[in-house]
PDB file of C-alpha atoms and ligand atoms in Angstrom:
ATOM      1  CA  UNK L   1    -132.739  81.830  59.134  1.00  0.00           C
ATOM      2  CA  UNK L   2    -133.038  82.897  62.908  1.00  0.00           C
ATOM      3  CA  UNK L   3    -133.286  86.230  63.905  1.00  0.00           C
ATOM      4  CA  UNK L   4    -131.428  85.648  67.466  1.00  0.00           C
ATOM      5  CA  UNK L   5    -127.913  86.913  67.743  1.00  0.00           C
ATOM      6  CA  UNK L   6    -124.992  84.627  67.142  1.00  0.00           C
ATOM      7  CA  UNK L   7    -122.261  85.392  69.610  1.00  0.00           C
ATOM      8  CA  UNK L   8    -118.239  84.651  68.376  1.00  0.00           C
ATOM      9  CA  UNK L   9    -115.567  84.417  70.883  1.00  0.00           C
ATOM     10  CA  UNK L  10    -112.210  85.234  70.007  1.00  0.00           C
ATOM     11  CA  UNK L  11    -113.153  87.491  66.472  1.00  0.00           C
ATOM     12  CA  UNK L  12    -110.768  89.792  66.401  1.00  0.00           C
ATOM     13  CA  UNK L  13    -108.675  88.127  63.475  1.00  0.00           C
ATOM     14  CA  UNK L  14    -107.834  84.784  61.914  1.00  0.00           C
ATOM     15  CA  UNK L  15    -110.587  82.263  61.873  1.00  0.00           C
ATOM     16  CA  UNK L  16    -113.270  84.562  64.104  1.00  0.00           C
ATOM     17  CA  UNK L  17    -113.127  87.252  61.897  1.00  0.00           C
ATOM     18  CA  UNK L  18    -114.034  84.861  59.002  1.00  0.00           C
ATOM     19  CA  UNK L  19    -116.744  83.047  60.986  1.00  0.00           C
ATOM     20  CA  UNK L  20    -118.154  87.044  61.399  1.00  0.00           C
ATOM     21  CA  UNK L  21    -117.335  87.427  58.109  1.00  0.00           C
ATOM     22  CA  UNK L  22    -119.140  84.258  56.997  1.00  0.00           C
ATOM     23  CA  UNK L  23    -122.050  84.961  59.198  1.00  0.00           C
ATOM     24  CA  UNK L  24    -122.597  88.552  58.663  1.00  0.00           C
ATOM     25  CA  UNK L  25    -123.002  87.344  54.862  1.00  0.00           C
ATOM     26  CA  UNK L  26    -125.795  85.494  55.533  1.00  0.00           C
ATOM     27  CA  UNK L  27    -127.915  87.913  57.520  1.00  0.00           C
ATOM     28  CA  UNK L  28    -127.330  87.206  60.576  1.00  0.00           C
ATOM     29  CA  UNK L  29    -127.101  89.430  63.986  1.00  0.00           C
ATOM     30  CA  UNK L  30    -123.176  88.899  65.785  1.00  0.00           C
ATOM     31  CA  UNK L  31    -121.844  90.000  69.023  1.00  0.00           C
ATOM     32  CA  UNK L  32    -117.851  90.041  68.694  1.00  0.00           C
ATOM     33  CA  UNK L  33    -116.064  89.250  71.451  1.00  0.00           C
ATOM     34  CA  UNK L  34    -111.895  89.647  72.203  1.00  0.00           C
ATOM     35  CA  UNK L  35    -109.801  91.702  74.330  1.00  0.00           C
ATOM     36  CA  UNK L  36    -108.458  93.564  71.180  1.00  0.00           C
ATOM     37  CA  UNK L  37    -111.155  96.625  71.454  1.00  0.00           C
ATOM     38  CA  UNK L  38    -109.856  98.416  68.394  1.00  0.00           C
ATOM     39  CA  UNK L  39    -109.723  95.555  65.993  1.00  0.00           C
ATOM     40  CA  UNK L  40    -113.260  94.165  67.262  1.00  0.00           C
ATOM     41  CA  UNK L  41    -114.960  97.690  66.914  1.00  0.00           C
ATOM     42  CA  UNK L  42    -113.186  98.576  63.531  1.00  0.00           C
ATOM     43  CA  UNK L  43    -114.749  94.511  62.240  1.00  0.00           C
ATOM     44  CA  UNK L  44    -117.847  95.298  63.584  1.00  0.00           C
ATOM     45  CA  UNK L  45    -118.447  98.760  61.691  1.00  0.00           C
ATOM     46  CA  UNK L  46    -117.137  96.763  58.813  1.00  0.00           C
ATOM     47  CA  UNK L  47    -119.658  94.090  58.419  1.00  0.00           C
ATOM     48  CA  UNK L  48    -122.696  96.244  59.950  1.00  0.00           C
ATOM     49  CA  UNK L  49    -125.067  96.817  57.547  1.00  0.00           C
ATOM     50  CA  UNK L  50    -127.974  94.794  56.726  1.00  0.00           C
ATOM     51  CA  UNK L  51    -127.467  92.800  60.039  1.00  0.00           C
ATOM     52  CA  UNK L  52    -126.323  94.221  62.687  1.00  0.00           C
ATOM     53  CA  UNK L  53    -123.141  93.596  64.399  1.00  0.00           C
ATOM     54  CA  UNK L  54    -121.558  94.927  67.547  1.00  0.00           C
ATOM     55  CA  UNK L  55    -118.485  94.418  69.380  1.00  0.00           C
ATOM     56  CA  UNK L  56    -118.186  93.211  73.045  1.00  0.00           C
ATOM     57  CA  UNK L  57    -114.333  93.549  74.175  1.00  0.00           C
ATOM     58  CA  UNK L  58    -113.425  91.364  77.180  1.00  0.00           C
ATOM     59  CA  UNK L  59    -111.168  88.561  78.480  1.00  0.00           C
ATOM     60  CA  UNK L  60    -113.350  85.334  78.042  1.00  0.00           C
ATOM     61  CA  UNK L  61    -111.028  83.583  80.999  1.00  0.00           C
ATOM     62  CA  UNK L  62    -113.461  85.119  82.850  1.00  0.00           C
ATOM     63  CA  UNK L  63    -116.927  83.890  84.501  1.00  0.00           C
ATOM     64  CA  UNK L  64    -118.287  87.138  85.298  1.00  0.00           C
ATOM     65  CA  UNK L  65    -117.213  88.948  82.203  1.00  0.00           C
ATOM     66  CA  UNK L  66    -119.159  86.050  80.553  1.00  0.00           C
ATOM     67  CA  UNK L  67    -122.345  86.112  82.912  1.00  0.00           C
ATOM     68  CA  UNK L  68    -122.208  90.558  81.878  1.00  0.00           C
ATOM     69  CA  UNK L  69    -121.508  90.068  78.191  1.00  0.00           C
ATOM     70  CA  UNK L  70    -123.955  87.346  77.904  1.00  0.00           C
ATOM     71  CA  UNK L  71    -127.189  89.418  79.807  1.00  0.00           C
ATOM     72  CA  UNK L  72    -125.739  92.438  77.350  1.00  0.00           C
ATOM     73  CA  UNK L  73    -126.273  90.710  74.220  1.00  0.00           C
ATOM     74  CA  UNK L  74    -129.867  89.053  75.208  1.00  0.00           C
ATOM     75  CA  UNK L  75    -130.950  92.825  76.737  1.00  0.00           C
ATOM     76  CA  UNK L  76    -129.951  94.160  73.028  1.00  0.00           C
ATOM     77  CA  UNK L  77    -131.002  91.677  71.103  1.00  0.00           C
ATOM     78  CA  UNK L  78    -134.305  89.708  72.535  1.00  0.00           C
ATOM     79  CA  UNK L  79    -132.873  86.038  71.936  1.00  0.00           C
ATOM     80  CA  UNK L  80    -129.163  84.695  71.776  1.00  0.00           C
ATOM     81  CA  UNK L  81    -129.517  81.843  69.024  1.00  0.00           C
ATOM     82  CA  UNK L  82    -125.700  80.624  68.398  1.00  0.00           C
ATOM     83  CA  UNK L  83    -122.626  80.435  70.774  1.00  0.00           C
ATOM     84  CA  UNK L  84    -119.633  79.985  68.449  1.00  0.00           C
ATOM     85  CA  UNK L  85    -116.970  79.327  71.125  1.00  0.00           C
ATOM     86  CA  UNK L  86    -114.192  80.150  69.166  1.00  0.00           C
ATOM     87  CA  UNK L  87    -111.084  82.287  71.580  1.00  0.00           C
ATOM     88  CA  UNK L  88    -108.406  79.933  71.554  1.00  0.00           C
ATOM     89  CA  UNK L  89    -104.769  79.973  72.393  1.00  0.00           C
ATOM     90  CA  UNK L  90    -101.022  78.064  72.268  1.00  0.00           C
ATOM     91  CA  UNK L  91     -98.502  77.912  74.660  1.00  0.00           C
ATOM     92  CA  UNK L  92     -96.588  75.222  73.373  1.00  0.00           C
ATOM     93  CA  UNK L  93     -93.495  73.498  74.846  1.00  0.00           C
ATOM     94  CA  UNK L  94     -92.043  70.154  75.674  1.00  0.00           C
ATOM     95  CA  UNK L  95     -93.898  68.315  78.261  1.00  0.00           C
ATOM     96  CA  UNK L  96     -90.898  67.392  80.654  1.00  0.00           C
ATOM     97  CA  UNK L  97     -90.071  71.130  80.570  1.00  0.00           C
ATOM     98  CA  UNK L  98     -93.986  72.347  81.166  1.00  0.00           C
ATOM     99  CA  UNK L  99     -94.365  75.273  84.377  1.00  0.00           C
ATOM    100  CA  UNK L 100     -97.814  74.945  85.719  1.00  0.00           C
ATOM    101  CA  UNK L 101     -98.130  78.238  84.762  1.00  0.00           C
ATOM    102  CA  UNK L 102     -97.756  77.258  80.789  1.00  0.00           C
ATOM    103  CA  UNK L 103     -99.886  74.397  81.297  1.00  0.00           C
ATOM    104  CA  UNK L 104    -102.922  76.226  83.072  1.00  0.00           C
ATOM    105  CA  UNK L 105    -102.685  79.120  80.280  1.00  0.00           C
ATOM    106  CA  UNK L 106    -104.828  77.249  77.462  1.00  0.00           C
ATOM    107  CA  UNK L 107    -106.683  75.322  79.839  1.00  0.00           C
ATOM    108  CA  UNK L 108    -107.767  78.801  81.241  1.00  0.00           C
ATOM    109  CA  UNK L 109    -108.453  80.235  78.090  1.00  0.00           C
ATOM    110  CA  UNK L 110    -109.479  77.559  75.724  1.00  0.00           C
ATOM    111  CA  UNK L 111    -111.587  75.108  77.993  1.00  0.00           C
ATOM    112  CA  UNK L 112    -112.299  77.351  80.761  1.00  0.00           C
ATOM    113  CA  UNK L 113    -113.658  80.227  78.483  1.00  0.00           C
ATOM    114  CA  UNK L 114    -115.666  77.766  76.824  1.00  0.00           C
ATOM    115  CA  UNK L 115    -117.302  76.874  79.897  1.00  0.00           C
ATOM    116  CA  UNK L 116    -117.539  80.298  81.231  1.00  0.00           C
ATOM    117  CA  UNK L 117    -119.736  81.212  78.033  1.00  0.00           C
ATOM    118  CA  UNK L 118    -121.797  77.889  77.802  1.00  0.00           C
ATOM    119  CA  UNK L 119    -123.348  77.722  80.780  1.00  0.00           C
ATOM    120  CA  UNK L 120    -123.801  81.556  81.037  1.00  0.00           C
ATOM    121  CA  UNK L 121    -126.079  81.497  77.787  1.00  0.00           C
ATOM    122  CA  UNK L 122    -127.335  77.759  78.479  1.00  0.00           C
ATOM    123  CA  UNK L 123    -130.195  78.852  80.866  1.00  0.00           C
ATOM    124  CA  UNK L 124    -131.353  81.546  77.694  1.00  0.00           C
ATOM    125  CA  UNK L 125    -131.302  78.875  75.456  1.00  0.00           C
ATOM    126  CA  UNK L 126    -133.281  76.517  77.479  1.00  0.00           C
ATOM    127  CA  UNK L 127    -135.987  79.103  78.591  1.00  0.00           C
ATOM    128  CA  UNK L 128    -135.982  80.020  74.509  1.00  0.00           C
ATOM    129  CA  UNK L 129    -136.353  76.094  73.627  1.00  0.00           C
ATOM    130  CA  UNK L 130    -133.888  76.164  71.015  1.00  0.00           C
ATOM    131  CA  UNK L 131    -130.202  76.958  70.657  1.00  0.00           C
ATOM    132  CA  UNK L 132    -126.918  76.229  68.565  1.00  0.00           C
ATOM    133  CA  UNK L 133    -123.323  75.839  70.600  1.00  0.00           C
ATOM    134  CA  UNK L 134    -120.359  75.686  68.365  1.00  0.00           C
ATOM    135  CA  UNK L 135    -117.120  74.706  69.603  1.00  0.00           C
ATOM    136  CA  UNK L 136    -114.227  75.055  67.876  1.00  0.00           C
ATOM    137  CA  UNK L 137    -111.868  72.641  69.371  1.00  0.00           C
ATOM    138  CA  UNK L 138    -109.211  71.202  66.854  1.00  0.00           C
ATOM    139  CA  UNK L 139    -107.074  68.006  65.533  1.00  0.00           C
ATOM    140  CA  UNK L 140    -104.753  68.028  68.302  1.00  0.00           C
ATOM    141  CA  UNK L 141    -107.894  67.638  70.887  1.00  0.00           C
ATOM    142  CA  UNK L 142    -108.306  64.094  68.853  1.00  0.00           C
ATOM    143  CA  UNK L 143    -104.856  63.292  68.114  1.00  0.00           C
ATOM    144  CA  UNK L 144    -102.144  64.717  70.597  1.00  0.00           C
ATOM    145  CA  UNK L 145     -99.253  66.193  69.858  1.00  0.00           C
ATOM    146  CA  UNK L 146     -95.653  66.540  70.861  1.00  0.00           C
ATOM    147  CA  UNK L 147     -94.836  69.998  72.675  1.00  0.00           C
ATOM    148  CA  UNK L 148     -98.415  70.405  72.833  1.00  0.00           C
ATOM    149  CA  UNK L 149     -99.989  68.658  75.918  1.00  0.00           C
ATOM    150  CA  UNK L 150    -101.674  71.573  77.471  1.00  0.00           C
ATOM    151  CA  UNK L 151    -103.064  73.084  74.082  1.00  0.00           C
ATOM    152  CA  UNK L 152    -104.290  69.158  73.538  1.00  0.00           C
ATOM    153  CA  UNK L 153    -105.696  68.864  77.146  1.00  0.00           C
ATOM    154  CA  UNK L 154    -107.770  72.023  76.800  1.00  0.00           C
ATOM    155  CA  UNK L 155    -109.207  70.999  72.721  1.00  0.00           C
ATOM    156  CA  UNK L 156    -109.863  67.179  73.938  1.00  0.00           C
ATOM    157  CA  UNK L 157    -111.710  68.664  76.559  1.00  0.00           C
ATOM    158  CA  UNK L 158    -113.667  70.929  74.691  1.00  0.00           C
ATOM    159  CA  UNK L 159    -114.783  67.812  72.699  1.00  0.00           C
ATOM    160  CA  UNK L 160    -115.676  65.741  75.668  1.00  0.00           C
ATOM    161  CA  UNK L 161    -117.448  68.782  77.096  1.00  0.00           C
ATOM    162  CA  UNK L 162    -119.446  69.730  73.683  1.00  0.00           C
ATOM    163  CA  UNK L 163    -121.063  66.110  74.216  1.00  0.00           C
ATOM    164  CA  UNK L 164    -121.758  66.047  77.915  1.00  0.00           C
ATOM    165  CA  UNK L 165    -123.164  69.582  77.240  1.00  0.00           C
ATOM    166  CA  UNK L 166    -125.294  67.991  74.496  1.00  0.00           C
ATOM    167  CA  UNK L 167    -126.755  64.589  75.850  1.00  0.00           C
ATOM    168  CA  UNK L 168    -128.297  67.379  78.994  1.00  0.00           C
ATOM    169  CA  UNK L 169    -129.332  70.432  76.775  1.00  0.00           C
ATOM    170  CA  UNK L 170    -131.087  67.992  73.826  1.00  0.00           C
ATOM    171  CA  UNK L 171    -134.201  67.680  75.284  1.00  0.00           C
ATOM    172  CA  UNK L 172    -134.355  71.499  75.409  1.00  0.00           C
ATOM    173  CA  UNK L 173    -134.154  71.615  71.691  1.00  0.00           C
ATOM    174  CA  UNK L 174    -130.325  72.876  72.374  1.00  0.00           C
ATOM    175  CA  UNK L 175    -127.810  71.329  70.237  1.00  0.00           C
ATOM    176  CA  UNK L 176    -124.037  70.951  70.620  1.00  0.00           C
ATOM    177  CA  UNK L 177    -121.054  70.511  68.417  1.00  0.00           C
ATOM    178  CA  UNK L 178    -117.517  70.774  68.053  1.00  0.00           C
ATOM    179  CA  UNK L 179    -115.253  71.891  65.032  1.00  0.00           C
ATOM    180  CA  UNK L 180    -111.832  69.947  64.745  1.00  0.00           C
ATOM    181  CA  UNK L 181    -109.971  72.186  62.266  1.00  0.00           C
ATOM    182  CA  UNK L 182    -106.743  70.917  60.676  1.00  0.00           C
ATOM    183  CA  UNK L 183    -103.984  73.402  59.952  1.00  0.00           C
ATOM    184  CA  UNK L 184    -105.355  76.818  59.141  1.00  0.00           C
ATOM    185  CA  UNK L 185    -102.857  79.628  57.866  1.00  0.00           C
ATOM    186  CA  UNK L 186    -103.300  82.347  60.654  1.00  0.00           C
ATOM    187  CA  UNK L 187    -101.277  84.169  63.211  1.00  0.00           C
ATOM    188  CA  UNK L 188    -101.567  80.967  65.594  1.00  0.00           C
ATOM    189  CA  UNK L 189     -99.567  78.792  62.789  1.00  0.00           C
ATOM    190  CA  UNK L 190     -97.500  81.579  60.943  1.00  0.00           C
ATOM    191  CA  UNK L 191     -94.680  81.252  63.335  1.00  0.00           C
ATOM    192  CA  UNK L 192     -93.822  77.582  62.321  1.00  0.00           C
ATOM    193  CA  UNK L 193     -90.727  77.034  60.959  1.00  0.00           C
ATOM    194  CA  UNK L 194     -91.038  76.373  56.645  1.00  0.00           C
ATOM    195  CA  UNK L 195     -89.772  72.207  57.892  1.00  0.00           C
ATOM    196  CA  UNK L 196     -92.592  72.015  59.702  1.00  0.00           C
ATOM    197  CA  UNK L 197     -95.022  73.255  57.487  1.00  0.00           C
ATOM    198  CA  UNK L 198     -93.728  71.520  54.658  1.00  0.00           C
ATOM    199  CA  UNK L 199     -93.697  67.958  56.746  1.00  0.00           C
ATOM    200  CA  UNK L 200     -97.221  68.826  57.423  1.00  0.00           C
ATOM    201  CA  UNK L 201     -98.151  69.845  53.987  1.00  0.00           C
ATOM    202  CA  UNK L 202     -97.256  66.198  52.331  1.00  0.00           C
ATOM    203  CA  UNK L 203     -99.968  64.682  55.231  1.00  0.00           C
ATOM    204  CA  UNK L 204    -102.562  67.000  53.832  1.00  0.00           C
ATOM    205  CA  UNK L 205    -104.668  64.496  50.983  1.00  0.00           C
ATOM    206  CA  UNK L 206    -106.011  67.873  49.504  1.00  0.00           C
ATOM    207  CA  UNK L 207    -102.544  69.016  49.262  1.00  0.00           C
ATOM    208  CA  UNK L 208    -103.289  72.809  50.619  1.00  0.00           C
ATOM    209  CA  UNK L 209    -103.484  74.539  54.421  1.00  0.00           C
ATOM    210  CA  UNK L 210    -107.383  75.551  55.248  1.00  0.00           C
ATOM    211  CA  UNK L 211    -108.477  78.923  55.060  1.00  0.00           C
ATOM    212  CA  UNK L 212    -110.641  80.097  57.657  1.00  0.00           C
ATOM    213  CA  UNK L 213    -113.866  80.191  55.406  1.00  0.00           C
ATOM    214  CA  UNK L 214    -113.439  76.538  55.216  1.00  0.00           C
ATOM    215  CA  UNK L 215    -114.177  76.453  59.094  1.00  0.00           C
ATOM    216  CA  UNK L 216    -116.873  79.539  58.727  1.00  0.00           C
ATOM    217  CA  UNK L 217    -118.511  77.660  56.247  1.00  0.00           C
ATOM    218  CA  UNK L 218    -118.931  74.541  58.658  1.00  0.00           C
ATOM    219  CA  UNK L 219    -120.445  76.828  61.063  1.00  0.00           C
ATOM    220  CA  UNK L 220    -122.594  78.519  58.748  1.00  0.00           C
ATOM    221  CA  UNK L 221    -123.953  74.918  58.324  1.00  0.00           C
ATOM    222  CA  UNK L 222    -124.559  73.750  61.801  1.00  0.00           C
ATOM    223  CA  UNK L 223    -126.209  76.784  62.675  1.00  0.00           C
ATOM    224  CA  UNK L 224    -128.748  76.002  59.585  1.00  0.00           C
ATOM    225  CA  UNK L 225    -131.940  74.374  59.514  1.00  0.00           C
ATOM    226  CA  UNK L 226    -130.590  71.537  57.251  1.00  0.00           C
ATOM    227  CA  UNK L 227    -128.329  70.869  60.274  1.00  0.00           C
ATOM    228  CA  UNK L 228    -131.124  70.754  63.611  1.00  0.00           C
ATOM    229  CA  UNK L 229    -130.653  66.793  63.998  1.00  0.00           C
ATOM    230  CA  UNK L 230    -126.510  67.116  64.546  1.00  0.00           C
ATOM    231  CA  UNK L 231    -125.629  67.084  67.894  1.00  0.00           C
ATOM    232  CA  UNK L 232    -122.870  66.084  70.333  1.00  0.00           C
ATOM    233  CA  UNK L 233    -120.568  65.286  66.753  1.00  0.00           C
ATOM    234  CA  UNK L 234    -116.720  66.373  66.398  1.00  0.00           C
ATOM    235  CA  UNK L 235    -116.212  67.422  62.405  1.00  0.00           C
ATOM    236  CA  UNK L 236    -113.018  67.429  61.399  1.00  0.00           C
ATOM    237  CA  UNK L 237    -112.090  69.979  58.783  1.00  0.00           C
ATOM    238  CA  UNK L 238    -108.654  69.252  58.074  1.00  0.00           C
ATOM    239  CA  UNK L 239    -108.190  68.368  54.651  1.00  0.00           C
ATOM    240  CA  UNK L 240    -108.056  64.626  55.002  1.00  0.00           C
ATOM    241  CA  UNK L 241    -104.603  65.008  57.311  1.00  0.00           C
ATOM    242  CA  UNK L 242    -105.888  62.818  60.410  1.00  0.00           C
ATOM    243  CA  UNK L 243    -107.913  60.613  58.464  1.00  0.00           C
TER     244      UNK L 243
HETATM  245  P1  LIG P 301    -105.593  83.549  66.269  1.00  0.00           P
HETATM  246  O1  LIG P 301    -105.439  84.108  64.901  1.00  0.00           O
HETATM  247  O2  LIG P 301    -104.429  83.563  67.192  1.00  0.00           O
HETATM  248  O3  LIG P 301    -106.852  84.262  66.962  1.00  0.00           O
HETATM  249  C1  LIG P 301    -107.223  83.921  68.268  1.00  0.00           C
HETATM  250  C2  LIG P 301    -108.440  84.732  68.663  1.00  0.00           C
HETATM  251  O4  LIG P 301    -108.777  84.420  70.039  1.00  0.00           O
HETATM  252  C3  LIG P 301    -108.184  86.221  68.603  1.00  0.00           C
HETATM  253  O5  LIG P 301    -109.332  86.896  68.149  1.00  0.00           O
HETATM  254  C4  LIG P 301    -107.919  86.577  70.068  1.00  0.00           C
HETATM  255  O6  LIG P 301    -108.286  87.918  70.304  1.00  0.00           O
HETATM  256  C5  LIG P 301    -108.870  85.614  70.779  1.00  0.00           C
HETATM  257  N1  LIG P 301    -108.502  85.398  72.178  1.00  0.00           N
HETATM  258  C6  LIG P 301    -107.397  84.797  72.663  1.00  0.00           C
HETATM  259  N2  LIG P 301    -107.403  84.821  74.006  1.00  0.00           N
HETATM  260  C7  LIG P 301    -108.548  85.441  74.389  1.00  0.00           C
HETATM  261  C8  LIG P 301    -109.111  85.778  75.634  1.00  0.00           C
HETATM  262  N3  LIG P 301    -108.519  85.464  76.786  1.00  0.00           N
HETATM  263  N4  LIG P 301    -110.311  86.428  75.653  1.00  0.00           N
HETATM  264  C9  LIG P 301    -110.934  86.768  74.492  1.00  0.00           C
HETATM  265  N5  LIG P 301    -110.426  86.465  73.274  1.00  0.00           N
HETATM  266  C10 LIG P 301    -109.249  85.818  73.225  1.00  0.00           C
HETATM  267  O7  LIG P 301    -106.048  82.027  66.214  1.00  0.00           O
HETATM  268  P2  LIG P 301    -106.876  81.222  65.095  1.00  0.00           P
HETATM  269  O8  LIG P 301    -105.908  80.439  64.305  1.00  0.00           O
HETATM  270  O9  LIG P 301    -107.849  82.118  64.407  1.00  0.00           O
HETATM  271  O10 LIG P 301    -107.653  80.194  66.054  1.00  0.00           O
HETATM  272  C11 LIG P 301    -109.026  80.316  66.373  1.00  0.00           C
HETATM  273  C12 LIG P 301    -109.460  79.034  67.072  1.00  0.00           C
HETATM  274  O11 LIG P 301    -109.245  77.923  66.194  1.00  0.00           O
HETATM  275  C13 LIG P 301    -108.657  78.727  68.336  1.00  0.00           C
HETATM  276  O12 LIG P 301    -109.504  78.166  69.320  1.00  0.00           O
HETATM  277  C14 LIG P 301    -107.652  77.700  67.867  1.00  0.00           C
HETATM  278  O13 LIG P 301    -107.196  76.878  68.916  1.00  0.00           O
HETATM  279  C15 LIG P 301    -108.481  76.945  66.844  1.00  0.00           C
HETATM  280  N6  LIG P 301    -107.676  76.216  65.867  1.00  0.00           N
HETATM  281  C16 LIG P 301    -106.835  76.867  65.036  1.00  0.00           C
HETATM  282  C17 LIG P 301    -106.101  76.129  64.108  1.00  0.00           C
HETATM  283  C18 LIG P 301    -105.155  76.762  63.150  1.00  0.00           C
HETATM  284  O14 LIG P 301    -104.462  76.026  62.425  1.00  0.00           O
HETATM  285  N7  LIG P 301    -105.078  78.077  63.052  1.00  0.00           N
HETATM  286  C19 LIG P 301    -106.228  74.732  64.059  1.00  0.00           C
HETATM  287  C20 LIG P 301    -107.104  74.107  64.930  1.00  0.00           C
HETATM  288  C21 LIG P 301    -107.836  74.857  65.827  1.00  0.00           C
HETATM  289  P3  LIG P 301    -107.546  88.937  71.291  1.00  0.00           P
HETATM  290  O15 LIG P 301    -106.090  88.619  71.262  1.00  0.00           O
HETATM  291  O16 LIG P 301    -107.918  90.247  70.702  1.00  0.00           O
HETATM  292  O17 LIG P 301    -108.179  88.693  72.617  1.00  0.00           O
END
């Protein structure tokens, strides 16, 4: 296992916590990041103990707060190993009633944020010869979906953006993938009306929702040894449902 700190975006709760969670586990070092300071800090003091784990509170729509938290984490640790670019968020509606301002709020958040922290830590990672970036983009980034268009725009992004950042970064030993998780029960999908999440239950082959160990456990594995020859690949933990 590398010693180099694993950074997760967006850790506050649902499937970041369990990615820290997951991680922590296994020994590694993790710098939480969200704007919730309280939740972060109160995780954090939770799962430090044999590794260490410390919270970073900030907006990730942001390119400077990036650049800072970024330098932060290399000064404390020595060597940033894993980017898990996690933060993501919905602002669903129907397309031919969209406000630039709804469509620009995932695209800011999900895809921007994801750029923000990728290229801030890609220079580290390049100078260190070896990296993992982990994007968690989702189904909806492959597929599309009605009342969805922005949240879609900003995951099939993050896809085509995982490879482009992966064909440059490979000869640096840097490797890049994204995470295409099906429906997970967290805040993000507790909302949906019992319809809905019955309809989407019957397209599930495994016939349950996904937990958010069952993405932590993905990214467990691509930050492995067993997984240093995947790069610029989309897996799509979903249960079966787009399959
Ligand atoms: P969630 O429970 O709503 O958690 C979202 C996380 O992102 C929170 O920790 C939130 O923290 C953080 N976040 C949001 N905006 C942020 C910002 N501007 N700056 C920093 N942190 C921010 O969502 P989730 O279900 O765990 O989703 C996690 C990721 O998986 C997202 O990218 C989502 O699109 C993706 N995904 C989820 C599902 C699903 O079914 N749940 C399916 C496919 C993909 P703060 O509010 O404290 O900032």
């Amino acid at each position: 296992m590398n010693n180099g700190a694993i950074i997760v975006t967006g850790a506050s709760r649902g499937i970041g916590a369990d990615i820290a969670r997951e991680l922590a586990e296994a020994g590694y070092n993790l710098a939480l990041v969200a704007r919730s300071a309280d939740a972060l800090q109160s995780l954090a003091e939770e799962l430090n103990g044999d590794s260490v784990v410390k919270a970073w509170p900030g907006d990730i729509a942001d390119f400077e707060t990036a650049e800072r938290i970024i330098k932060e984490v290399h000064d404390e640790f020595g060597s940033i190993f894993g980017l898990v670019n996690n933060a993501g968020v919905t602002q669903d509606g129907l397309f031919m009633r969209m406000s630039p301002e709804n469509w620009k709020k995932p695209i800011d958040i999900n895809l921007n944020g994801t750029f923000y922290f990728t290229r801030a830590v890609a220079p580290i990672m390049m100078r260190q010869r070896e990296g993992r970036i982990i994007n968690i983009s989702s189904v909806i980034g492959v597929t599309g979906n009605a009342g969805q268009a922005n949240y879609a725009a900003s995951k099939a992004g993050i896809i085509a953006l995982t490879k482009s950042v992966a064909k440059e970064l490979g000869g640096r030993g840097v490797t890049a993938n994204a995470i295409a998780p099906g429906f997970i029960a967290t805040d993000m999908t507790e909302d949906l009306p019992e319809k809905v999440r019955t309809e989407m239950l019957n397209q599930i082959p495994l016939k349950r929702f996904g937990e958010g160990r069952d993405v932590a456990g993905v990214v467990k594995f691509l930050l492995s040894k067993e997984a240093s020859y995947i790069t610029a690949q989309t897996l799509v933990v979903d249960g079966g449902m787009i399959a």
